[in-house]
Amino acid sequence: MVKILLVEDNEMNRDMLSRRLRRNGYEVVIAIDGQQGVEMAAAESPDLILMDMSLPVIDGWEAARRVRENEATRRIPVIALTAHAMAGDREKAIEAGCDDYDTKPVEITRLLGKITALIESGA
């Protein structure tokens, strides 16, 4: 079973996304801030990380950089989830180490397509 680490501080978003991912056959582990996300990426070895970018403790941009800097986690695909939908935000997420980018509110079919594409590509 594919394991996804969901790093999300908003309880409503966390609950909605985790339920929908589980319904689609994914195992979901959850972190509620950027620091915990970095630590759980190393401890849980997920197949993919969904990273909110506006997080407490350390933000998603820094958490993505730290995931990429760690030899044990650097190959885990990361999808940035953010309400930031301005020109250049996608490039900023990629520059921070994310493999893809999706905007909130999440459109689950689109997000599942991105998850599948990254898992199948072995990114």
N, CA, C and O atoms as a Tinker XYZ file with bonds, in Angstrom:
   492  protein
     1  N      0.847000   -1.188000    0.000000    73     2
     2  CA     0.000000    0.000000    0.000000    64     1     3
     3  C      0.887000    1.244000    0.000000    63     2     4     5
     4  O      1.856000    1.322000    0.756000    81     3
     5  N      0.559000    2.196000   -0.834000    73     3     6
     6  CA     1.313000    3.445000   -0.925000    64     5     7
     7  C      1.046000    4.288000    0.322000    63     6     8     9
     8  O     -0.099000    4.522000    0.708000    81     7
     9  N      2.154000    4.740000    0.943000    73     7    10
    10  CA     2.042000    5.556000    2.158000    64     9    11
    11  C      2.289000    7.025000    1.821000    63    10    12    13
    12  O      3.292000    7.373000    1.199000    81    11
    13  N      1.358000    7.878000    2.242000    73    11    14
    14  CA     1.478000    9.317000    2.021000    64    13    15
    15  C      1.608000   10.023000    3.360000    63    14    16    17
    16  O      0.828000    9.786000    4.282000    81    15
    17  N      2.602000   10.889000    3.453000    73    15    18
    18  CA     2.729000   11.764000    4.616000    64    17    19
    19  C      2.023000   13.065000    4.292000    63    18    20    21
    20  O      2.421000   13.783000    3.375000    81    19
    21  N      0.982000   13.367000    5.036000    73    19    22
    22  CA     0.235000   14.606000    4.877000    64    21    23
    23  C      0.701000   15.579000    5.959000    63    22    24    25
    24  O      0.522000   15.327000    7.150000    81    23
    25  N      1.301000   16.696000    5.533000    73    23    26
    26  CA     1.775000   17.708000    6.474000    64    25    27
    27  C      0.837000   18.895000    6.347000    63    26    28    29
    28  O      0.917000   19.669000    5.393000    81    27
    29  N     -0.048000   19.029000    7.316000    73    27    30
    30  CA    -1.117000   20.031000    7.239000    64    29    31
    31  C     -1.479000   20.464000    8.656000    63    30    32    33
    32  O     -1.736000   19.623000    9.518000    81    31
    33  N     -1.500000   21.763000    8.896000    73    31    34
    34  CA    -1.829000   22.250000   10.238000    64    33    35
    35  C     -3.317000   22.510000   10.437000    63    34    36    37
    36  O     -3.792000   22.512000   11.573000    81    35
    37  N     -4.056000   22.727000    9.362000    73    35    38
    38  CA    -5.477000   23.018000    9.474000    64    37    39
    39  C     -6.263000   21.717000    9.657000    63    38    40    41
    40  O     -6.243000   20.838000    8.796000    81    39
    41  N     -6.949000   21.614000   10.783000    73    39    42
    42  CA    -7.639000   20.373000   11.124000    64    41    43
    43  C     -8.695000   19.979000   10.092000    63    42    44    45
    44  O     -8.818000   18.801000    9.754000    81    43
    45  N     -9.450000   20.944000    9.593000    73    43    46
    46  CA   -10.487000   20.619000    8.598000    64    45    47
    47  C     -9.869000   20.085000    7.311000    63    46    48    49
    48  O    -10.341000   19.089000    6.761000    81    47
    49  N     -8.816000   20.742000    6.830000    73    47    50
    50  CA    -8.136000   20.273000    5.616000    64    49    51
    51  C     -7.512000   18.895000    5.829000    63    50    52    53
    52  O     -7.585000   18.019000    4.967000    81    51
    53  N     -6.896000   18.728000    7.002000    73    51    54
    54  CA    -6.247000   17.455000    7.342000    64    53    55
    55  C     -7.271000   16.315000    7.353000    63    54    56    57
    56  O     -7.032000   15.247000    6.790000    81    55
    57  N     -8.391000   16.556000    7.991000    73    55    58
    58  CA    -9.435000   15.537000    8.091000    64    57    59
    59  C    -10.006000   15.202000    6.715000    63    58    60    61
    60  O    -10.137000   14.029000    6.364000    81    59
    61  N    -10.342000   16.225000    5.940000    73    59    62
    62  CA   -10.927000   16.021000    4.615000    64    61    63
    63  C     -9.957000   15.273000    3.697000    63    62    64    65
    64  O    -10.332000   14.292000    3.054000    81    63
    65  N     -8.725000   15.738000    3.643000    73    63    66
    66  CA    -7.752000   15.107000    2.743000    64    65    67
    67  C     -7.410000   13.682000    3.166000    63    66    68    69
    68  O     -7.332000   12.787000    2.324000    81    67
    69  N     -7.206000   13.467000    4.457000    73    67    70
    70  CA    -6.830000   12.120000    4.907000    64    69    71
    71  C     -7.959000   11.132000    4.639000    63    70    72    73
    72  O     -7.690000   10.004000    4.227000    81    71
    73  N     -9.211000   11.520000    4.861000    73    71    74
    74  CA   -10.329000   10.614000    4.585000    64    73    75
    75  C    -10.413000   10.279000    3.091000    63    74    76    77
    76  O    -10.601000    9.121000    2.719000    81    75
    77  N    -10.275000   11.285000    2.254000    73    75    78
    78  CA   -10.366000   11.038000    0.809000    64    77    79
    79  C     -9.206000   10.187000    0.299000    63    78    80    81
    80  O     -9.393000    9.336000   -0.572000    81    79
    81  N     -8.020000   10.411000    0.833000    73    79    82
    82  CA    -6.873000    9.601000    0.417000    64    81    83
    83  C     -7.052000    8.153000    0.858000    63    82    84    85
    84  O     -6.770000    7.230000    0.094000    81    83
    85  N     -7.518000    7.953000    2.083000    73    83    86
    86  CA    -7.735000    6.577000    2.577000    64    85    87
    87  C     -8.807000    5.883000    1.744000    63    86    88    89
    88  O     -8.672000    4.705000    1.414000    81    87
    89  N     -9.867000    6.605000    1.405000    73    87    90
    90  CA   -10.924000    6.023000    0.561000    64    89    91
    91  C    -10.393000    5.592000   -0.806000    63    90    92    93
    92  O    -10.947000    4.697000   -1.445000    81    91
    93  N     -9.321000    6.235000   -1.242000    73    91    94
    94  CA    -8.717000    5.901000   -2.536000    64    93    95
    95  C     -7.574000    4.902000   -2.390000    63    94    96    97
    96  O     -6.796000    4.702000   -3.323000    81    95
    97  N     -7.474000    4.276000   -1.222000    73    95    98
    98  CA    -6.544000    3.168000   -1.058000    64    97    99
    99  C     -5.164000    3.512000   -0.541000    63    98   100   101
   100  O     -4.276000    2.660000   -0.558000    81    99
   101  N     -4.959000    4.725000   -0.086000    73    99   102
   102  CA    -3.642000    5.117000    0.423000    64   101   103
   103  C     -3.585000    4.988000    1.939000    63   102   104   105
   104  O     -4.576000    5.211000    2.635000    81   103
   105  N     -2.412000    4.626000    2.434000    73   103   106
   106  CA    -2.143000    4.719000    3.864000    64   105   107
   107  C     -1.706000    6.161000    4.121000    63   106   108   109
   108  O     -0.904000    6.708000    3.364000    81   107
   109  N     -2.219000    6.770000    5.168000    73   107   110
   110  CA    -1.918000    8.178000    5.430000    64   109   111
   111  C     -1.350000    8.330000    6.835000    63   110   112   113
   112  O     -1.937000    7.867000    7.813000    81   111
   113  N     -0.198000    8.985000    6.916000    73   111   114
   114  CA     0.358000    9.393000    8.202000    64   113   115
   115  C      0.361000   10.920000    8.202000    63   114   116   117
   116  O      0.482000   11.551000    7.152000    81   115
   117  N      0.228000   11.500000    9.387000    73   115   118
   118  CA    -0.028000   12.934000    9.468000    64   117   119
   119  C      0.982000   13.644000   10.359000    63   118   120   121
   120  O      1.343000   13.157000   11.430000    81   119
   121  N      1.424000   14.795000    9.896000    73   119   122
   122  CA     2.221000   15.720000   10.701000    64   121   123
   123  C      1.490000   17.056000   10.700000    63   122   124   125
   124  O      0.833000   17.410000    9.722000    81   123
   125  N      1.606000   17.794000   11.797000    73   123   126
   126  CA     0.823000   19.027000   11.905000    64   125   127
   127  C      1.667000   20.297000   11.836000    63   126   128   129
   128  O      1.121000   21.398000   11.910000    81   127
   129  N      2.985000   20.166000   11.696000    73   127   130
   130  CA     3.823000   21.348000   11.457000    64   129   131
   131  C      5.040000   20.930000   10.621000    63   130   132   133
   132  O      5.288000   19.743000   10.409000    81   131
   133  N      5.778000   21.915000   10.163000    73   131   134
   134  CA     6.893000   21.627000    9.275000    64   133   135
   135  C      7.992000   20.794000    9.908000    63   134   136   137
   136  O      8.538000   19.892000    9.272000    81   135
   137  N      8.315000   21.090000   11.148000    73   135   138
   138  CA     9.376000   20.332000   11.838000    64   137   139
   139  C      8.972000   18.870000   11.992000    63   138   140   141
   140  O      9.758000   17.961000   11.725000    81   139
   141  N      7.727000   18.660000   12.428000    73   139   142
   142  CA     7.232000   17.293000   12.575000    64   141   143
   143  C      7.200000   16.591000   11.211000    63   142   144   145
   144  O      7.464000   15.392000   11.124000    81   143
   145  N      6.881000   17.330000   10.162000    73   143   146
   146  CA     6.871000   16.761000    8.822000    64   145   147
   147  C      8.247000   16.261000    8.407000    63   146   148   149
   148  O      8.374000   15.168000    7.855000    81   147
   149  N      9.271000   17.051000    8.669000    73   147   150
   150  CA    10.647000   16.656000    8.339000    64   149   151
   151  C     11.031000   15.403000    9.123000    63   150   152   153
   152  O     11.619000   14.472000    8.573000    81   151
   153  N     10.693000   15.388000   10.408000    73   151   154
   154  CA    11.045000   14.245000   11.261000    64   153   155
   155  C     10.294000   12.984000   10.829000    63   154   156   157
   156  O     10.869000   11.896000   10.787000    81   155
   157  N      9.009000   13.138000   10.509000    73   155   158
   158  CA     8.222000   11.968000   10.100000    64   157   159
   159  C      8.626000   11.465000    8.721000    63   158   160   161
   160  O      8.512000   10.271000    8.444000    81   159
   161  N      9.094000   12.355000    7.854000    73   159   162
   162  CA     9.583000   11.912000    6.548000    64   161   163
   163  C     10.728000   10.921000    6.737000    63   162   164   165
   164  O     10.804000    9.918000    6.027000    81   163
   165  N     11.618000   11.198000    7.689000    73   163   166
   166  CA    12.744000   10.302000    7.958000    64   165   167
   167  C     12.305000    9.041000    8.695000    63   166   168   169
   168  O     12.807000    7.952000    8.419000    81   167
   169  N     11.386000    9.183000    9.617000    73   167   170
   170  CA    10.981000    8.044000   10.447000    64   169   171
   171  C     10.016000    7.097000    9.734000    63   170   172   173
   172  O     10.076000    5.885000    9.942000    81   171
   173  N      9.135000    7.631000    8.905000    73   171   174
   174  CA     8.077000    6.825000    8.290000    64   173   175
   175  C      8.393000    6.348000    6.871000    63   174   176   177
   176  O      7.730000    5.446000    6.359000    81   175
   177  N      9.397000    6.946000    6.236000    73   175   178
   178  CA     9.732000    6.620000    4.834000    64   177   179
   179  C      8.488000    6.543000    3.944000    63   178   180   181
   180  O      8.216000    5.496000    3.355000    81   179
   181  N      7.736000    7.635000    3.840000    73   179   182
   182  CA     6.539000    7.605000    2.991000    64   181   183
   183  C      6.932000    7.523000    1.514000    63   182   184   185
   184  O      8.068000    7.810000    1.136000    81   183
   185  N      5.961000    7.125000    0.694000    73   183   186
   186  CA     6.182000    7.071000   -0.750000    64   185   187
   187  C      6.018000    8.443000   -1.386000    63   186   188   189
   188  O      6.504000    8.681000   -2.492000    81   187
   189  N      5.329000    9.354000   -0.682000    73   187   190
   190  CA     5.075000   10.698000   -1.208000    64   189   191
   191  C      4.694000   11.609000   -0.038000    63   190   192   193
   192  O      4.129000   11.154000    0.957000    81   191
   193  N      5.008000   12.881000   -0.170000    73   191   194
   194  CA     4.654000   13.864000    0.865000    64   193   195
   195  C      3.752000   14.923000    0.251000    63   194   196   197
   196  O      4.060000   15.476000   -0.805000    81   195
   197  N      2.630000   15.205000    0.919000    73   195   198
   198  CA     1.792000   16.359000    0.579000    64   197   199
   199  C      2.106000   17.415000    1.614000    63   198   200   201
   200  O      1.830000   17.228000    2.798000    81   199
   201  N      2.687000   18.535000    1.175000    73   199   202
   202  CA     3.210000   19.541000    2.101000    64   201   203
   203  C      2.467000   20.861000    1.964000    63   202   204   205
   204  O      2.585000   21.559000    0.957000    81   203
   205  N      1.692000   21.190000    3.009000    73   203   206
   206  CA     1.138000   22.539000    3.083000    64   205   207
   207  C      2.332000   23.492000    3.188000    63   206   208   209
   208  O      3.336000   23.145000    3.810000    81   207
   209  N      2.246000   24.655000    2.608000    73   207   210
   210  CA     3.385000   25.561000    2.629000    64   209   211
   211  C      3.300000   26.598000    3.755000    63   210   212   213
   212  O      4.320000   27.171000    4.137000    81   211
   213  N      2.114000   26.843000    4.285000    73   211   214
   214  CA     1.953000   27.784000    5.400000    64   213   215
   215  C      1.770000   26.993000    6.683000    63   214   216   217
   216  O      0.649000   26.702000    7.100000    81   215
   217  N      2.896000   26.651000    7.302000    73   215   218
   218  CA     2.890000   25.787000    8.482000    64   217   219
   219  C      3.554000   26.478000    9.658000    63   218   220   221
   220  O      4.410000   27.341000    9.462000    81   219
   221  N      3.171000   26.113000   10.889000    73   219   222
   222  CA     3.877000   26.633000   12.063000    64   221   223
   223  C      5.211000   25.915000   12.275000    63   222   224   225
   224  O      5.485000   24.902000   11.632000    81   223
   225  N      6.015000   26.431000   13.153000    73   223   226
   226  CA     7.350000   25.962000   13.558000    64   225   227
   227  C      8.340000   26.233000   12.422000    63   226   228   229
   228  O      9.130000   27.171000   12.529000    81   227
   229  N      8.330000   25.454000   11.345000    73   227   230
   230  CA     9.037000   25.838000   10.119000    64   229   231
   231  C      8.026000   25.711000    8.984000    63   230   232   233
   232  O      7.220000   24.781000    8.967000    81   231
   233  N      8.069000   26.645000    8.038000    73   231   234
   234  CA     7.077000   26.628000    6.963000    64   233   235
   235  C      7.390000   25.513000    5.950000    63   234   236   237
   236  O      8.448000   24.886000    6.001000    81   235
   237  N      6.462000   25.291000    5.050000    73   235   238
   238  CA     6.597000   24.216000    4.073000    64   237   239
   239  C      7.765000   24.406000    3.128000    63   238   240   241
   240  O      8.345000   23.429000    2.653000    81   239
   241  N      8.118000   25.655000    2.848000    73   239   242
   242  CA     9.251000   25.916000    1.956000    64   241   243
   243  C     10.534000   25.384000    2.604000    63   242   244   245
   244  O     11.320000   24.688000    1.960000    81   243
   245  N     10.736000   25.718000    3.883000    73   243   246
   246  CA    11.927000   25.267000    4.599000    64   245   247
   247  C     11.872000   23.760000    4.843000    63   246   248   249
   248  O     12.893000   23.080000    4.733000    81   247
   249  N     10.703000   23.237000    5.171000    73   247   250
   250  CA    10.568000   21.790000    5.395000    64   249   251
   251  C     10.931000   21.022000    4.121000    63   250   252   253
   252  O     11.617000   20.002000    4.187000    81   251
   253  N     10.472000   21.510000    2.963000    73   251   254
   254  CA    10.808000   20.842000    1.690000    64   253   255
   255  C     12.321000   20.878000    1.462000    63   254   256   257
   256  O     12.907000   19.887000    1.026000    81   255
   257  N     12.950000   22.014000    1.756000    73   255   258
   258  CA    14.417000   22.108000    1.598000    64   257   259
   259  C     15.122000   21.087000    2.491000    63   258   260   261
   260  O     16.065000   20.422000    2.063000    81   259
   261  N     14.649000   20.970000    3.748000    73   259   262
   262  CA    15.285000   20.026000    4.680000    64   261   263
   263  C     15.070000   18.579000    4.249000    63   262   264   265
   264  O     15.962000   17.749000    4.423000    81   263
   265  N     13.913000   18.264000    3.695000    73   263   266
   266  CA    13.661000   16.913000    3.177000    64   265   267
   267  C     14.659000   16.612000    2.056000    63   266   268   269
   268  O     15.194000   15.506000    1.984000    81   267
   269  N     14.908000   17.586000    1.189000    73   267   270
   270  CA    15.850000   17.401000    0.070000    64   269   271
   271  C     17.295000   17.310000    0.535000    63   270   272   273
   272  O     18.110000   16.651000   -0.112000    81   271
   273  N     17.621000   17.954000    1.636000    73   271   274
   274  CA    19.001000   17.947000    2.133000    64   273   275
   275  C     19.378000   16.642000    2.831000    63   274   276   277
   276  O     20.560000   16.315000    2.942000    81   275
   277  N     18.386000   15.904000    3.295000    73   275   278
   278  CA    18.626000   14.672000    4.040000    64   277   279
   279  C     18.751000   13.496000    3.073000    63   278   280   281
   280  O     17.839000   13.233000    2.289000    81   279
   281  N     19.865000   12.799000    3.128000    73   279   282
   282  CA    20.092000   11.659000    2.227000    64   281   283
   283  C     18.977000   10.626000    2.324000    63   282   284   285
   284  O     18.617000   10.006000    1.323000    81   283
   285  N     18.432000   10.436000    3.515000    73   283   286
   286  CA    17.395000    9.415000    3.725000    64   285   287
   287  C     16.048000    9.806000    3.122000    63   286   288   289
   288  O     15.222000    8.932000    2.859000    81   287
   289  N     15.810000   11.094000    2.898000    73   287   290
   290  CA    14.483000   11.531000    2.434000    64   289   291
   291  C     14.515000   12.237000    1.084000    63   290   292   293
   292  O     13.458000   12.544000    0.534000    81   291
   293  N     15.680000   12.499000    0.544000    73   291   294
   294  CA    15.780000   13.360000   -0.640000    64   293   295
   295  C     15.058000   12.835000   -1.877000    63   294   296   297
   296  O     14.718000   13.619000   -2.763000    81   295
   297  N     14.817000   11.531000   -1.959000    73   295   298
   298  CA    14.156000   10.976000   -3.147000    64   297   299
   299  C     12.638000   10.847000   -2.996000    63   298   300   301
   300  O     11.967000   10.389000   -3.921000    81   299
   301  N     12.098000   11.234000   -1.867000    73   299   302
   302  CA    10.646000   11.144000   -1.666000    64   301   303
   303  C      9.982000   12.300000   -2.432000    63   302   304   305
   304  O     10.313000   13.463000   -2.202000    81   303
   305  N      9.046000   11.980000   -3.343000    73   303   306
   306  CA     8.358000   13.064000   -4.063000    64   305   307
   307  C      7.547000   13.942000   -3.100000    63   306   308   309
   308  O      6.921000   13.451000   -2.161000    81   307
   309  N      7.579000   15.243000   -3.362000    73   307   310
   310  CA     6.852000   16.208000   -2.533000    64   309   311
   311  C      5.929000   17.031000   -3.430000    63   310   312   313
   312  O      6.360000   17.604000   -4.430000    81   311
   313  N      4.657000   17.076000   -3.052000    73   311   314
   314  CA     3.705000   17.966000   -3.721000    64   313   315
   315  C      3.370000   19.091000   -2.759000    63   314   316   317
   316  O      2.890000   18.845000   -1.653000    81   315
   317  N      3.621000   20.323000   -3.176000    73   315   318
   318  CA     3.266000   21.494000   -2.376000    64   317   319
   319  C      1.769000   21.741000   -2.482000    63   318   320   321
   320  O      1.199000   21.725000   -3.573000    81   319
   321  N      1.138000   21.970000   -1.331000    73   319   322
   322  CA    -0.273000   22.350000   -1.303000    64   321   323
   323  C     -0.342000   23.749000   -0.723000    63   322   324   325
   324  O      0.123000   23.993000    0.390000    81   323
   325  N     -0.925000   24.666000   -1.482000    73   323   326
   326  CA    -0.924000   26.031000   -0.990000    64   325   327
   327  C     -2.076000   26.845000   -1.554000    63   326   328   329
   328  O     -2.569000   26.588000   -2.653000    81   327
   329  N     -2.483000   27.815000   -0.786000    73   327   330
   330  CA    -3.478000   28.771000   -1.263000    64   329   331
   331  C     -2.802000   29.865000   -2.078000    63   330   332   333
   332  O     -3.474000   30.702000   -2.682000    81   331
   333  N     -1.458000   29.858000   -2.093000    73   331   334
   334  CA    -0.703000   30.831000   -2.884000    64   333   335
   335  C     -0.811000   30.436000   -4.350000    63   334   336   337
   336  O     -0.225000   29.438000   -4.768000    81   335
   337  N     -1.531000   31.186000   -5.105000    73   335   338
   338  CA    -1.727000   30.863000   -6.521000    64   337   339
   339  C     -1.332000   32.044000   -7.393000    63   338   340   341
   340  O     -1.940000   32.295000   -8.433000    81   339
   341  N     -0.326000   32.751000   -6.964000    73   339   342
   342  CA     0.156000   33.901000   -7.722000    64   341   343
   343  C      1.207000   33.437000   -8.739000    63   342   344   345
   344  O      1.797000   32.365000   -8.605000    81   343
   345  N      1.416000   34.261000   -9.739000    73   343   346
   346  CA     2.460000   33.964000  -10.718000    64   345   347
   347  C      3.781000   33.796000   -9.977000    63   346   348   349
   348  O      4.143000   34.625000   -9.142000    81   347
   349  N      4.485000   32.737000  -10.282000    73   347   350
   350  CA     5.782000   32.488000   -9.674000    64   349   351
   351  C      5.733000   31.574000   -8.460000    63   350   352   353
   352  O      6.777000   31.083000   -8.030000    81   351
   353  N      4.559000   31.330000   -7.892000    73   351   354
   354  CA     4.482000   30.473000   -6.710000    64   353   355
   355  C      4.847000   29.029000   -7.040000    63   354   356   357
   356  O      5.497000   28.355000   -6.241000    81   355
   357  N      4.431000   28.549000   -8.215000    73   355   358
   358  CA     4.788000   27.184000   -8.602000    64   357   359
   359  C      6.309000   27.057000   -8.715000    63   358   360   361
   360  O      6.899000   26.097000   -8.219000    81   359
   361  N      6.925000   28.023000   -9.362000    73   359   362
   362  CA     8.377000   27.989000   -9.522000    64   361   363
   363  C      9.073000   28.058000   -8.157000    63   362   364   365
   364  O     10.095000   27.407000   -7.938000    81   363
   365  N      8.516000   28.844000   -7.258000    73   363   366
   366  CA     9.087000   28.964000   -5.906000    64   365   367
   367  C      9.018000   27.611000   -5.185000    63   366   368   369
   368  O      9.960000   27.230000   -4.489000    81   367
   369  N      7.909000   26.890000   -5.350000    73   367   370
   370  CA     7.760000   25.576000   -4.721000    64   369   371
   371  C      8.758000   24.577000   -5.310000    63   370   372   373
   372  O      9.374000   23.803000   -4.577000    81   371
   373  N      8.911000   24.598000   -6.629000    73   371   374
   374  CA     9.863000   23.695000   -7.286000    64   373   375
   375  C     11.283000   24.017000   -6.820000    63   374   376   377
   376  O     12.076000   23.114000   -6.556000    81   375
   377  N     11.592000   25.297000   -6.721000    73   375   378
   378  CA    12.913000   25.730000   -6.277000    64   377   379
   379  C     13.201000   25.276000   -4.842000    63   378   380   381
   380  O     14.350000   25.003000   -4.495000    81   379
   381  N     12.160000   25.196000   -4.012000    73   379   382
   382  CA    12.326000   24.763000   -2.620000    64   381   383
   383  C     12.542000   23.249000   -2.527000    63   382   384   385
   384  O     12.907000   22.734000   -1.470000    81   383
   385  N     12.312000   22.540000   -3.642000    73   383   386
   386  CA    12.548000   21.104000   -3.633000    64   385   387
   387  C     11.305000   20.267000   -3.882000    63   386   388   389
   388  O     11.373000   19.038000   -3.869000    81   387
   389  N     10.173000   20.916000   -4.107000    73   387   390
   390  CA     8.949000   20.164000   -4.383000    64   389   391
   391  C      8.972000   19.668000   -5.831000    63   390   392   393
   392  O      9.568000   20.296000   -6.706000    81   391
   393  N      8.318000   18.537000   -6.064000    73   391   394
   394  CA     8.244000   17.966000   -7.402000    64   393   395
   395  C      7.054000   18.482000   -8.187000    63   394   396   397
   396  O      7.068000   18.515000   -9.418000    81   395
   397  N      6.021000   18.884000   -7.455000    73   395   398
   398  CA     4.821000   19.403000   -8.094000    64   397   399
   399  C      4.149000   20.366000   -7.122000    63   398   400   401
   400  O      4.615000   20.576000   -6.002000    81   399
   401  N      3.050000   20.941000   -7.575000    73   399   402
   402  CA     2.399000   22.029000   -6.851000    64   401   403
   403  C      0.907000   21.923000   -7.113000    63   402   404   405
   404  O      0.494000   21.666000   -8.244000    81   403
   405  N      0.102000   22.114000   -6.095000    73   403   406
   406  CA    -1.338000   22.129000   -6.287000    64   405   407
   407  C     -1.922000   23.195000   -5.380000    63   406   408   409
   408  O     -1.417000   23.449000   -4.286000    81   407
   409  N     -2.993000   23.814000   -5.851000    73   407   410
   410  CA    -3.576000   24.917000   -5.099000    64   409   411
   411  C     -4.774000   24.466000   -4.274000    63   410   412   413
   412  O     -5.455000   23.494000   -4.604000    81   411
   413  N     -5.007000   25.198000   -3.198000    73   411   414
   414  CA    -6.190000   25.007000   -2.365000    64   413   415
   415  C     -7.255000   26.001000   -2.815000    63   414   416   417
   416  O     -6.900000   27.091000   -3.262000    81   415
   417  N     -8.520000   25.682000   -2.719000    73   415   418
   418  CA    -9.008000   24.400000   -2.214000    64   417   419
   419  C     -8.640000   23.263000   -3.168000    63   418   420   421
   420  O     -8.627000   23.413000   -4.390000    81   419
   421  N     -8.343000   22.123000   -2.551000    73   419   422
   422  CA    -7.890000   20.971000   -3.312000    64   421   423
   423  C     -9.028000   20.400000   -4.137000    63   422   424   425
   424  O    -10.140000   20.208000   -3.644000    81   423
   425  N     -8.734000   20.134000   -5.403000    73   423   426
   426  CA    -9.662000   19.424000   -6.276000    64   425   427
   427  C     -9.124000   17.997000   -6.303000    63   426   428   429
   428  O     -8.105000   17.724000   -6.938000    81   427
   429  N     -9.815000   17.085000   -5.606000    73   427   430
   430  CA    -9.251000   15.769000   -5.288000    64   429   431
   431  C     -8.892000   14.957000   -6.532000    63   430   432   433
   432  O     -7.876000   14.261000   -6.528000    81   431
   433  N     -9.687000   15.025000   -7.584000    73   431   434
   434  CA    -9.367000   14.252000   -8.791000    64   433   435
   435  C     -8.042000   14.722000   -9.396000    63   434   436   437
   436  O     -7.212000   13.909000   -9.805000    81   435
   437  N     -7.859000   16.028000   -9.447000    73   435   438
   438  CA    -6.600000   16.576000   -9.981000    64   437   439
   439  C     -5.419000   16.154000   -9.107000    63   438   440   441
   440  O     -4.371000   15.755000   -9.616000    81   439
   441  N     -5.600000   16.248000   -7.774000    73   439   442
   442  CA    -4.516000   15.878000   -6.858000    64   441   443
   443  C     -4.191000   14.390000   -6.966000    63   442   444   445
   444  O     -3.016000   14.021000   -6.984000    81   443
   445  N     -5.202000   13.534000   -7.039000    73   443   446
   446  CA    -4.955000   12.095000   -7.178000    64   445   447
   447  C     -4.182000   11.802000   -8.467000    63   446   448   449
   448  O     -3.329000   10.915000   -8.489000    81   447
   449  N     -4.474000   12.536000   -9.530000    73   447   450
   450  CA    -3.735000   12.370000  -10.778000    64   449   451
   451  C     -2.267000   12.719000  -10.607000    63   450   452   453
   452  O     -1.397000   12.028000  -11.137000    81   451
   453  N     -1.991000   13.774000   -9.879000    73   451   454
   454  CA    -0.595000   14.175000   -9.639000    64   453   455
   455  C      0.119000   13.148000   -8.765000    63   454   456   457
   456  O      1.279000   12.816000   -9.009000    81   455
   457  N     -0.581000   12.646000   -7.744000    73   455   458
   458  CA     0.011000   11.616000   -6.871000    64   457   459
   459  C      0.356000   10.379000   -7.697000    63   458   460   461
   460  O      1.471000    9.863000   -7.615000    81   459
   461  N     -0.589000    9.912000   -8.480000    73   459   462
   462  CA    -0.370000    8.718000   -9.305000    64   461   463
   463  C      0.799000    8.922000  -10.264000    63   462   464   465
   464  O      1.645000    8.041000  -10.410000    81   463
   465  N      0.845000   10.070000  -10.909000    73   463   466
   466  CA     1.922000   10.346000  -11.872000    64   465   467
   467  C      3.292000   10.309000  -11.192000    63   466   468   469
   468  O      4.238000    9.740000  -11.736000    81   467
   469  N      3.400000   10.908000  -10.019000    73   467   470
   470  CA     4.695000   10.927000   -9.327000    64   469   471
   471  C      5.082000    9.542000   -8.812000    63   470   472   473
   472  O      6.246000    9.152000   -8.903000    81   471
   473  N      4.130000    8.806000   -8.280000    73   471   474
   474  CA     4.426000    7.457000   -7.772000    64   473   475
   475  C      4.857000    6.552000   -8.929000    63   474   476   477
   476  O      5.831000    5.809000   -8.808000    81   475
   477  N      4.132000    6.615000  -10.049000    73   475   478
   478  CA     4.442000    5.749000  -11.179000    64   477   479
   479  C      5.750000    6.127000  -11.873000    63   478   480   481
   480  O      6.417000    5.275000  -12.460000    81   479
   481  N      6.111000    7.410000  -11.801000    73   479   482
   482  CA     7.359000    7.836000  -12.448000    64   481   483
   483  C      8.575000    7.470000  -11.616000    63   482   484   485
   484  O      9.704000    7.488000  -12.105000    81   483
   485  N      8.331000    7.132000  -10.336000    73   483   486
   486  CA     9.448000    6.804000   -9.457000    64   485   487
   487  C     10.279000    8.024000   -9.112000    63   486   488   489
   488  O     11.451000    7.911000   -8.755000    81   487
   489  N      9.649000    9.214000   -9.225000    73   487   490
   490  CA    10.363000   10.478000   -8.942000    64   489   491
   491  C     10.900000   10.522000   -7.534000    63   490   492
   492  O     11.521000   11.510000   -7.141000    81   491
